[in-house]
Coordinates of C-alpha atoms in Angstrom, one line a residue:
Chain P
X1 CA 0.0 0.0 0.0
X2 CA 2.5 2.7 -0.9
X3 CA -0.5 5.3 -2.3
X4 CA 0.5 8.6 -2.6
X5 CA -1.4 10.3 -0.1
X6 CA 0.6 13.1 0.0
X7 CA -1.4 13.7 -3.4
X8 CA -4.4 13.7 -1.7
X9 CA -5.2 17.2 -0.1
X10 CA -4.5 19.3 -2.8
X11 CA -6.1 17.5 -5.5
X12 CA -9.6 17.4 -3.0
X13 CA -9.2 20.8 -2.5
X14 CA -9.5 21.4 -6.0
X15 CA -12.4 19.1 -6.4
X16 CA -14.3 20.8 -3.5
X17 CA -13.6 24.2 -4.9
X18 CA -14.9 22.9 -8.5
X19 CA -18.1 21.3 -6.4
X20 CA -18.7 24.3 -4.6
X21 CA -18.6 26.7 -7.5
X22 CA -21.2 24.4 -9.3
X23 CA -23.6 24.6 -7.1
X24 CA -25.8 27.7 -8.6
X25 CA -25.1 26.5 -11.9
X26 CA -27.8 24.9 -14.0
X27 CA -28.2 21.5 -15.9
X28 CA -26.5 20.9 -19.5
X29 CA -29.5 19.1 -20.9
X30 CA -32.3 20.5 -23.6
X31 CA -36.1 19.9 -22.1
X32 CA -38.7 20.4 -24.0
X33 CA -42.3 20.7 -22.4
X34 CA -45.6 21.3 -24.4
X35 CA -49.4 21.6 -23.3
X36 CA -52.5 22.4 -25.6
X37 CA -55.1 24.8 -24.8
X38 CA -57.7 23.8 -27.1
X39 CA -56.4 23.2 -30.4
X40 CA -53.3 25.9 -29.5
X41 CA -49.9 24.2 -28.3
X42 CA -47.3 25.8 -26.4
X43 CA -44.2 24.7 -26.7
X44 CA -41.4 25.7 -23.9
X45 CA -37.4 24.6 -24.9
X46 CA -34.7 25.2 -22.5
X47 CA -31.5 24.2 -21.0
X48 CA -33.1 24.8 -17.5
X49 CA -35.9 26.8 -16.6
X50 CA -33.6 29.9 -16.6
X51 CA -31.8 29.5 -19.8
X52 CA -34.4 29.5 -22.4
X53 CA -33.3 27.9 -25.8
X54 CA -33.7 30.7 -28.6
X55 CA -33.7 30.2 -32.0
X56 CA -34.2 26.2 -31.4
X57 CA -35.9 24.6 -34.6
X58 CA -39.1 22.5 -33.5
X59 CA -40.4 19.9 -35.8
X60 CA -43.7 18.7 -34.9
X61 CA -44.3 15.1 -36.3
X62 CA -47.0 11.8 -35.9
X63 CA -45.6 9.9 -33.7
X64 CA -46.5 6.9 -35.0
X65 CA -45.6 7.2 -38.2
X66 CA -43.1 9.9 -38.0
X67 CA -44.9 12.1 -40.9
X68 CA -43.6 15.5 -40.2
X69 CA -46.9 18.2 -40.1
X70 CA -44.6 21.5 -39.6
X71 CA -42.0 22.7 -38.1
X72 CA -41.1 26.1 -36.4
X73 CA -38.5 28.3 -34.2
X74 CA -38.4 29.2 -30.3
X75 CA -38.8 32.8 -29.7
X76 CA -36.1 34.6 -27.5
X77 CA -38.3 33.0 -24.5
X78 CA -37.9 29.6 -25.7
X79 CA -41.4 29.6 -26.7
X80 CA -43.4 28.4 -30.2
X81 CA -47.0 27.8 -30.4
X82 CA -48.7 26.7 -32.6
X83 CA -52.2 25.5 -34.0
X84 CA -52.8 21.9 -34.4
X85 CA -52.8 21.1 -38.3
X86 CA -56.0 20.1 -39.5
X87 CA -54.4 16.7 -41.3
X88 CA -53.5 16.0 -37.5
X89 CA -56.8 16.4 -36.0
X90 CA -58.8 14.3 -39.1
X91 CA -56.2 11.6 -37.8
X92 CA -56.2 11.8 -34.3
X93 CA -52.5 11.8 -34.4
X94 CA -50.1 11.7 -31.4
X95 CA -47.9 14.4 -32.1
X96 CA -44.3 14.0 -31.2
X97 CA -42.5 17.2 -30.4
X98 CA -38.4 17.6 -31.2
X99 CA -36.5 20.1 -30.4
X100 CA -33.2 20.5 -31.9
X101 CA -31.0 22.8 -30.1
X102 CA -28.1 22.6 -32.5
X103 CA -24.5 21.0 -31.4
X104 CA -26.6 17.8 -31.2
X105 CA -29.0 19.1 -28.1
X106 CA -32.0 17.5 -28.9
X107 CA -35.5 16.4 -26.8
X108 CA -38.9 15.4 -27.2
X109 CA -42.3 15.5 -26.2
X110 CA -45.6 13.7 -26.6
X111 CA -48.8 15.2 -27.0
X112 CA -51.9 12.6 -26.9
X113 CA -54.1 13.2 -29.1
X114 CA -57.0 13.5 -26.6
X115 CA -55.1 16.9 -25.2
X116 CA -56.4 18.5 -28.0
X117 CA -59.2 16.4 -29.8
X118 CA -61.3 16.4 -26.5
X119 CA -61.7 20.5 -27.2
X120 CA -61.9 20.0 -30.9
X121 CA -64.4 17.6 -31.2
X122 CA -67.5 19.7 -29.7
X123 CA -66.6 22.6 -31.3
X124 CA -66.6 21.0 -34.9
X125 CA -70.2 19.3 -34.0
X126 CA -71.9 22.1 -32.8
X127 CA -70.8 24.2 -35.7
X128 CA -72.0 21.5 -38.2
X129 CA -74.6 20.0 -35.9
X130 CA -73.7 16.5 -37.1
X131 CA -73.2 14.1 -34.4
X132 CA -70.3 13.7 -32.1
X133 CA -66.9 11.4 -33.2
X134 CA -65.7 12.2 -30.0
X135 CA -64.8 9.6 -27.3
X136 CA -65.8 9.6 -23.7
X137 CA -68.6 11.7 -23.6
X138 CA -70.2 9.4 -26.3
X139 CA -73.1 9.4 -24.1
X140 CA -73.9 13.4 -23.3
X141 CA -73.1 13.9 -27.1
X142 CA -75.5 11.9 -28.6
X143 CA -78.1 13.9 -26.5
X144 CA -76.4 17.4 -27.2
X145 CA -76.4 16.1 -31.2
X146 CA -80.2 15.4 -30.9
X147 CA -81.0 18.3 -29.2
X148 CA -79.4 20.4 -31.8
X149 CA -81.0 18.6 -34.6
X150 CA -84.3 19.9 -32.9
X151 CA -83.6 23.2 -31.3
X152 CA -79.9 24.5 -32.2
X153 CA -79.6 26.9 -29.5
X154 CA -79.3 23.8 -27.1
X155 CA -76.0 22.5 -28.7
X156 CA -75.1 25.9 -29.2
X157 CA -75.3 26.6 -25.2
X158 CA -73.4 23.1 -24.3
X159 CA -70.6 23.9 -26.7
X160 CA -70.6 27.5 -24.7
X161 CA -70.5 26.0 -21.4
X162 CA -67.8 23.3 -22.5
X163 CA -65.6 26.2 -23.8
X164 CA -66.4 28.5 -20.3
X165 CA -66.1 25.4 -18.1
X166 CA -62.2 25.0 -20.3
X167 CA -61.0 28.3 -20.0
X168 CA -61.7 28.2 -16.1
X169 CA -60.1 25.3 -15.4
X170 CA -57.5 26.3 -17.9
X171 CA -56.7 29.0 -15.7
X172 CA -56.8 27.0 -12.5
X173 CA -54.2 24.5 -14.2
X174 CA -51.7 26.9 -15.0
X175 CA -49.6 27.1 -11.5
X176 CA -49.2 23.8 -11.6
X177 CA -48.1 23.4 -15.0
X178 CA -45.9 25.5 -14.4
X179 CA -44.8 23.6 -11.5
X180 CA -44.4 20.4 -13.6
X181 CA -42.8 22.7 -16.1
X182 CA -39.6 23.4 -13.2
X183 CA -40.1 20.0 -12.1
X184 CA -39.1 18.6 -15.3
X185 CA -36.5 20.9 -16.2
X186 CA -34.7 21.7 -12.9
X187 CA -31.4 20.7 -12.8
X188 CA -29.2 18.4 -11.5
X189 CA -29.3 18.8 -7.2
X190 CA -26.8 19.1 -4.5
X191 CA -28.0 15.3 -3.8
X192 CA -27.0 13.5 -7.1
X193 CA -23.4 15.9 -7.4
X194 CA -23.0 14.3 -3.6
X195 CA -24.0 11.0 -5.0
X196 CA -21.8 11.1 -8.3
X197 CA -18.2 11.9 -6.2
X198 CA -19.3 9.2 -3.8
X199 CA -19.5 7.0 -6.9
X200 CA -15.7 8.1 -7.7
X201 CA -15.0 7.1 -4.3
X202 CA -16.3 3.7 -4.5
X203 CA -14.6 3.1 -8.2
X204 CA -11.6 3.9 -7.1
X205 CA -11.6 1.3 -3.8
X206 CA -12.7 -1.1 -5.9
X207 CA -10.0 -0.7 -8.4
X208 CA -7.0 -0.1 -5.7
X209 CA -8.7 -2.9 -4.2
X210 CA -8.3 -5.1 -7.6
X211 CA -5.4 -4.1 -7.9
X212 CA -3.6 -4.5 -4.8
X213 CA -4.2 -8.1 -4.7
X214 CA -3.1 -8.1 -7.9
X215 CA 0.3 -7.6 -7.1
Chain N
X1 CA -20.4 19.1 -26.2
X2 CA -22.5 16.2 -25.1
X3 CA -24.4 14.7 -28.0
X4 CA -28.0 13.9 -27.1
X5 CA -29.5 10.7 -28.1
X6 CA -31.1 9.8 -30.9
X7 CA -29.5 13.2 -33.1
X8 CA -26.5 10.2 -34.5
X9 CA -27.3 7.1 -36.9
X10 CA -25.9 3.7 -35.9
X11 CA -22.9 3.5 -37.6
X12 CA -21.4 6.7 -36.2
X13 CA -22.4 5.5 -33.0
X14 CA -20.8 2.1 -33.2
X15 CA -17.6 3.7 -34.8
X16 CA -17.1 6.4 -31.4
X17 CA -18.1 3.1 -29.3
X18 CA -14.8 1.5 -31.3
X19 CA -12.8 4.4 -30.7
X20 CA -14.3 5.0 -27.0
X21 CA -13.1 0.9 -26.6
X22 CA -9.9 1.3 -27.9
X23 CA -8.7 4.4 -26.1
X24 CA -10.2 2.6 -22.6
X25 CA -8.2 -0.3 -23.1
X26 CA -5.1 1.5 -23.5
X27 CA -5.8 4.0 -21.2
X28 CA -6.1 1.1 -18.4
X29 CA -3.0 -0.8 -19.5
X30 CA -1.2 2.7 -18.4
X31 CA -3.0 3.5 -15.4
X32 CA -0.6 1.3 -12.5
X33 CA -1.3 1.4 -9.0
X34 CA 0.0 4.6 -8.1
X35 CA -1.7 6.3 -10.9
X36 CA -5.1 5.5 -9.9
X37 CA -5.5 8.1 -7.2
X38 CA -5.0 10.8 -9.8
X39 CA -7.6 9.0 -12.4
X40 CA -10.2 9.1 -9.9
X41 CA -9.6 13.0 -8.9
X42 CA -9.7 13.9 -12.1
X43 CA -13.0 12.1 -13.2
X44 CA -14.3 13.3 -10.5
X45 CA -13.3 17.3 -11.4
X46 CA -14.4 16.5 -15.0
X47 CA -17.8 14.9 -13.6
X48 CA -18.5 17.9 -11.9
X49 CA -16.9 20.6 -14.2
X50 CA -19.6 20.2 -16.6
X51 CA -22.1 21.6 -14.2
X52 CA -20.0 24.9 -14.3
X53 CA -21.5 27.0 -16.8
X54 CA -19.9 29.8 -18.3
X55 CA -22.6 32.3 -20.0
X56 CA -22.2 33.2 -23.3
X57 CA -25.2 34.4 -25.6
X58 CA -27.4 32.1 -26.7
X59 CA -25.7 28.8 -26.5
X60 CA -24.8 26.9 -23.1
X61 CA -21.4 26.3 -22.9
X62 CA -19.7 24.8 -19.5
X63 CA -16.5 23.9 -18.5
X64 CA -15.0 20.2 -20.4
X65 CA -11.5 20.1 -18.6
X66 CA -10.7 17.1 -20.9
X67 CA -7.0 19.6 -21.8
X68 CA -6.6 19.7 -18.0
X69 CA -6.9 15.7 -18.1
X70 CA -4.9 14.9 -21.1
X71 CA -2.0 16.8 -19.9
X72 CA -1.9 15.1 -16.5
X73 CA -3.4 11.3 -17.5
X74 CA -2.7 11.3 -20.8
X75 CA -4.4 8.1 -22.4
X76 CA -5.4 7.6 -19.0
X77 CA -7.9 10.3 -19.7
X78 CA -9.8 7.8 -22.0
X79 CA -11.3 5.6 -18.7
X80 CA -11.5 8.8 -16.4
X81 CA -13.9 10.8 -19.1
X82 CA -15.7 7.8 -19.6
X83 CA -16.5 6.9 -16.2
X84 CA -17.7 10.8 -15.6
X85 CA -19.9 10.5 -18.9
X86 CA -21.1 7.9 -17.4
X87 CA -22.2 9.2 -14.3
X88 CA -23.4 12.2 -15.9
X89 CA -25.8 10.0 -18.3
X90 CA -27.1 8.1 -15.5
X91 CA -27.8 10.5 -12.9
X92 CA -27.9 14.0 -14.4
X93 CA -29.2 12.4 -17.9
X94 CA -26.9 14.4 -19.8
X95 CA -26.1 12.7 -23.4
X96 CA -27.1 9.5 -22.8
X97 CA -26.5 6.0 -23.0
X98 CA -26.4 4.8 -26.5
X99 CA -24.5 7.7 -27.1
X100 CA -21.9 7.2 -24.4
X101 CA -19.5 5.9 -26.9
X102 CA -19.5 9.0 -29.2
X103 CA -18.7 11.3 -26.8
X104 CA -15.7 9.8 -24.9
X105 CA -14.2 9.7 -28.0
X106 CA -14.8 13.0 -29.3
X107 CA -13.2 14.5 -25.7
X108 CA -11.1 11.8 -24.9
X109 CA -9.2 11.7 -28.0
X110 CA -9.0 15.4 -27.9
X111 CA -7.2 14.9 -24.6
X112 CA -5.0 12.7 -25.8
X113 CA -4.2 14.4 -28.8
X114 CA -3.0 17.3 -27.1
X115 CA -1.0 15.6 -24.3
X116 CA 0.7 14.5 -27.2
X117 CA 1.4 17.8 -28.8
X118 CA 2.0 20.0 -25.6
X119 CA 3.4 17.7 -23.2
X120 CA 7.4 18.6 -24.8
X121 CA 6.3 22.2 -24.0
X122 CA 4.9 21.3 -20.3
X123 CA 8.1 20.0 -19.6
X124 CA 10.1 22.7 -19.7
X125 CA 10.4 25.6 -17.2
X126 CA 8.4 28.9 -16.1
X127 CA 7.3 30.1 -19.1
X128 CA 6.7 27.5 -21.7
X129 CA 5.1 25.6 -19.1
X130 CA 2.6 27.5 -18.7
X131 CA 2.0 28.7 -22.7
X132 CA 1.7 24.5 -23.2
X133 CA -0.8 24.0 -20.1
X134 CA -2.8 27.1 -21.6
X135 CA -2.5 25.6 -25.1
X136 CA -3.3 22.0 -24.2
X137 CA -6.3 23.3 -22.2
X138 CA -7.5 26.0 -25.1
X139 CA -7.2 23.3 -27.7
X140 CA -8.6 20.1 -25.6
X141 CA -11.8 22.0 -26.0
X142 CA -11.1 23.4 -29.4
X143 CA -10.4 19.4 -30.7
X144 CA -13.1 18.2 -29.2
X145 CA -15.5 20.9 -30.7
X146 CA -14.2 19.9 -34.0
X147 CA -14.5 16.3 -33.0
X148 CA -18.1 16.3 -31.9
X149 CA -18.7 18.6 -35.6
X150 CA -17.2 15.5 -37.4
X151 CA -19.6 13.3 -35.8
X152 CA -22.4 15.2 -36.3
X153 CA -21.9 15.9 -39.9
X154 CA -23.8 12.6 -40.6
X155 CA -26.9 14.2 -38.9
X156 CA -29.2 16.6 -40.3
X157 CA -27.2 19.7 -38.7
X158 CA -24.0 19.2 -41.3
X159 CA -20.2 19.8 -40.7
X160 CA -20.0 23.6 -41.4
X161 CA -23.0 24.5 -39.1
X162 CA -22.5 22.4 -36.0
X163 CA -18.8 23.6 -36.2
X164 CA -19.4 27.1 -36.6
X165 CA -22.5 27.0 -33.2
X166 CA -20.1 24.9 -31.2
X167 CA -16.8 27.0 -31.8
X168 CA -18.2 30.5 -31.4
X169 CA -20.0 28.8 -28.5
X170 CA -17.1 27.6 -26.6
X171 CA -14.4 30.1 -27.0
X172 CA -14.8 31.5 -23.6
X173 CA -14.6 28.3 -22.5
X174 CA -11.2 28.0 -24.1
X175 CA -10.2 30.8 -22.4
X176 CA -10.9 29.8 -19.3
X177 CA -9.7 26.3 -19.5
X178 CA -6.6 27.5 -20.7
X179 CA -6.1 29.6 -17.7
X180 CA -7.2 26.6 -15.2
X181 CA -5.0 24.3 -17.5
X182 CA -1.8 26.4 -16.7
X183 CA -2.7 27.0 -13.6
X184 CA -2.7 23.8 -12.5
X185 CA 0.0 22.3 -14.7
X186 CA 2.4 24.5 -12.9
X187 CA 1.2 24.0 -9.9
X188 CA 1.4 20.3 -10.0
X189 CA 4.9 20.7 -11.5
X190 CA 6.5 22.3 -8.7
X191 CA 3.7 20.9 -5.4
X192 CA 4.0 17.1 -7.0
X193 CA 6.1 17.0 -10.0
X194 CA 5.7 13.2 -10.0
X195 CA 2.0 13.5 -11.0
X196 CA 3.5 15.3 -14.4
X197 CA 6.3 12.7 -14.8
X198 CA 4.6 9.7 -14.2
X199 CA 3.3 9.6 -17.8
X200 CA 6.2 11.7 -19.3
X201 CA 9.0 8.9 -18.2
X202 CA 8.4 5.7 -16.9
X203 CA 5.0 4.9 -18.8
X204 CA 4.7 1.4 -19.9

C-alpha cells in the first residue's frame, strides 16, 4: 500500500472548490415541455428553466408514423405555439415534439391526441350540428347532437358552457403546469453531485482494491 | 459538447463506441497502482466541471476540462472521461447511454491528442510551461469541438454548421480552461512533480 497520499489534499481541495462553485449553476441538458389549450400548443425549450433555448428549430411530427406536419423556431423566450394542423386532427394523431438545439442538443415531447381532440371535437359538432366522433362523452353527445338537430340553441349553449367550463379550469391549471414545467427541467441537485463523487470514491476502492491483490 | 440521443445514426455510434473501446483499453493498461488516485480526482473534477457554466449568448457552454486531463493522465484520460460520462448520463441524464461511446471519443481523443502535442512544452520551465498548459487546455476544448462537428456531420445539422455554433459557443470556455489548465500544470509541477512525470517517463 504505498499510495500517494501526500497527493491527496491538494487534488480534494481542488475538487471541492470545482463542487462548490457548481452549485448555482444549471443543468446541460435541452427539455422540451408542451401543453395544448384547445387546439393551441405551447411549446417551452430550455437548458433549464432559466436559460431558455432561442432560435431552437421545433419539428412537430406523428408519432406513430413519423410524418412531419410542420415545423417552427423558439422565440427569445424559448417559446413556439402553434395550431394543431387540420391533417392531425382528421387523424387523431399523437404528435411528437423535437426540439433540436443545435450542437446535437435535442428532446422530445408527446402530446396525446386526446389533449387537444377532447376540445376539438365539440366545437366541430356544434358548428355542423352532425353528431359527435368524440370519445368519452359518447353518451352526453349523442343527447347534445339530438338536441341540436331539434332546437340549435341547445347544442349551441353546451358547446358555450364546454368552452367557459375549459378556459376556467384552464386557468386553474396553469400554476401547476408551471410547477411540472420546473419540475421537469430543474437541474441536476446538490444530492445526485454528492451521489456522483461518492460514486468516484467507491470506483476507485474497488480498483485499488483489484489491484492490490493483484500484485 | 455532449451529443443527445437519438440526433446520430448507428454507424457513427458504433464507430465512437470502437474508438471509445480502444482508447479505454489502452488508457487502463497505463493506469498502474500509483496512478489511480490521480484518475479518480480527475473524473471526478471532470464529472463535476460540466455543471460549471460559463454564460455566453445564446448557447450553453460549460466547463470540459478534458486539456486539464490529457495533460496530466494522458491516455489515462480515456477511462477517467468515460467513467464521468457515465455518471453524468445516468444520474444528471446528460447525453445519454447509446451515445456514451461517441462522446468519450470526441473528448477523450482530444485529450490525448493534445498531451501529445504539448506535453514537450509542459516540460520545460516557467514560461513554456505554462503557454503548453494554456495551449493543451485552449485546444482540448477546441479538438473536441471539431471532434463532436465530425460526428455530427452525418446528422441533419452538417459539418460547417454544428462547427461554426459549437466553436463561437465555446471560445470563452477555451479561455478559461486555458487559464485553469496552466494553472494547474504549474502547480502540479513544482507541489507534485511526480504527477506530471509519471506519464512523461516511466510509462509502460
Amino acid at each position: 500500500m504505498k499510495l500517494r497520499t501526500e497527493l491527496r489534499p491538494g487534488c480534494i481541495c481542488v475538487v471541492m472548490l470545482l463542487m462548490l462553485t457548481a452549485l448555482p449553476a444549471q443543468a446541460h441538458r435541452v427539455n422540451v415541455f408542451a401543453y395544448a389549450e384547445g387546439d393551441r400548443i405551447t411549446v417551452e425549450a430550455g437548458y433549464s428553466k432559466s436559460r431558455p433555448v432561442m432560435g431552437g428549430t421545433v419539428v412537430v411530427a406523428d408519432k406513430a408514423d413519423g410524418d412531419e406536419f410542420l415545423r417552427g423556431v423558439t422565440d427569445d423566450n424559448g417559446i413556439f405555439v402553434f395550431t394543431v394542423p387540420d391533417a392531425a386532427k382528421k387523424e387523431k394523431a399523437d404528435l411528437r415534439i423535437t426540439l433540436l438545439a443545435g450542437e446535437g442538443h435535442q428532446d422530445s415531447w408527446i402530446v396525446q391526441a386526446g389533449e387537444y381532440a377532447a376540445e376539438t371535437a365539440p366545437r366541430d359538432a356544434a358548428a355542423s350540428g352532425v353528431t359527435y366522433s368524440g370519445r368519452g362523452a359518447a353518451g352526453s353527445g349523442q343527447a347534445g347532437a339530438a338536441a341540436g338537430a331539434q332546437g340549435g340553441h341547445v347544442s349551441v349553449d353546451e358547446a358555450l358552457l364546454r368552452q367557459v367550463v375549459e378556459e376556467v379550469v384552464e386557468r386553474k391549471i396553469a400554476p401547476v403546469r408551471t410547477m411540472l414545467v420546473e419540475q421537469h427541467e430543474s437541474g441536476p441537485g446538490f444530492a445526485d453531485i454528492l451521489g456522483g463523487l461518492g460514486y468516484f470514491a467507491g470506483l476507485f476502492g474497488i480498483a485499488a482494491y483489484l489491484k492490490s491483490r493483484r500484485r | 459538447m455532449h451529443i443527445s440521443e437519438g440526433v446520430l445514426s448507428a454507424p457513427v455510434l458504433l464507430c465512437g463506441a470502437a474508438v471509445a473501446a480502444a482508447g479505454i483499453a489502452a488508457g487502463l493498461r497505463r493506469m498502474d497502482y500509483d496512478r489511480l488516485m490521480t484518475v479518480a480526482l480527475l473524473s471526478a473534477a471532470f464529472f463535476v466541471g460540466s455543471l460549471i457554466h460559463i454564460p455566453v449568448g445564446p448557447a450553453s457552454a460549460h466547463l470540459i476540462l478534458n486539456g486539464l486531463l490529457g495533460a496530466v493522465l494522458g491516455w489515462a484520460a480515456f477511462p477517467a472521461i468515460f467513467t464521468a460520462l457515465l455518471l453524468q448520463a445516468v444520474l444528471f441524464q446528460y447525453g445519454g447511454l447509446t451515445i456514451l461511446g461517441v462522446n468519450t471519443a470526441t473528448m477523450a481523443s482530444a485529450a490525448v491528442l493534445c498531451f501529445y502535442l504539448f506535453s514537450p512544452l509542459m516540460r520545460r520551465q516557467g514560461r513554456w510551461r505554462l503557454l503548453g498548459g494554456f495551449c493543451c487546455g485552449a485546444c482540448g476544448v477546441l479538438f473536441a469541438g471539431l471532434f463532436t462537428a465530425a460526428s455530427l456531420a452525418f446528422s441533419d445539422e452538417g459539418f460547417r454548421h454544428a462547427a461554426g455554433m459549437i466553436l463561437v459557443a465555446h471560445i470563452p470556455v477555451m479561455v478559461v480552461e486555458g487559464i485553469i489548465t496552466a494553472l494547474t500544470v504549474s502547480f502540479l509541477a513544482r507541489a507534485r512533480p511526480e504527477v506530471l512525470h509519471m506519464n512523461a517517463g516511466k510509462q509502460r
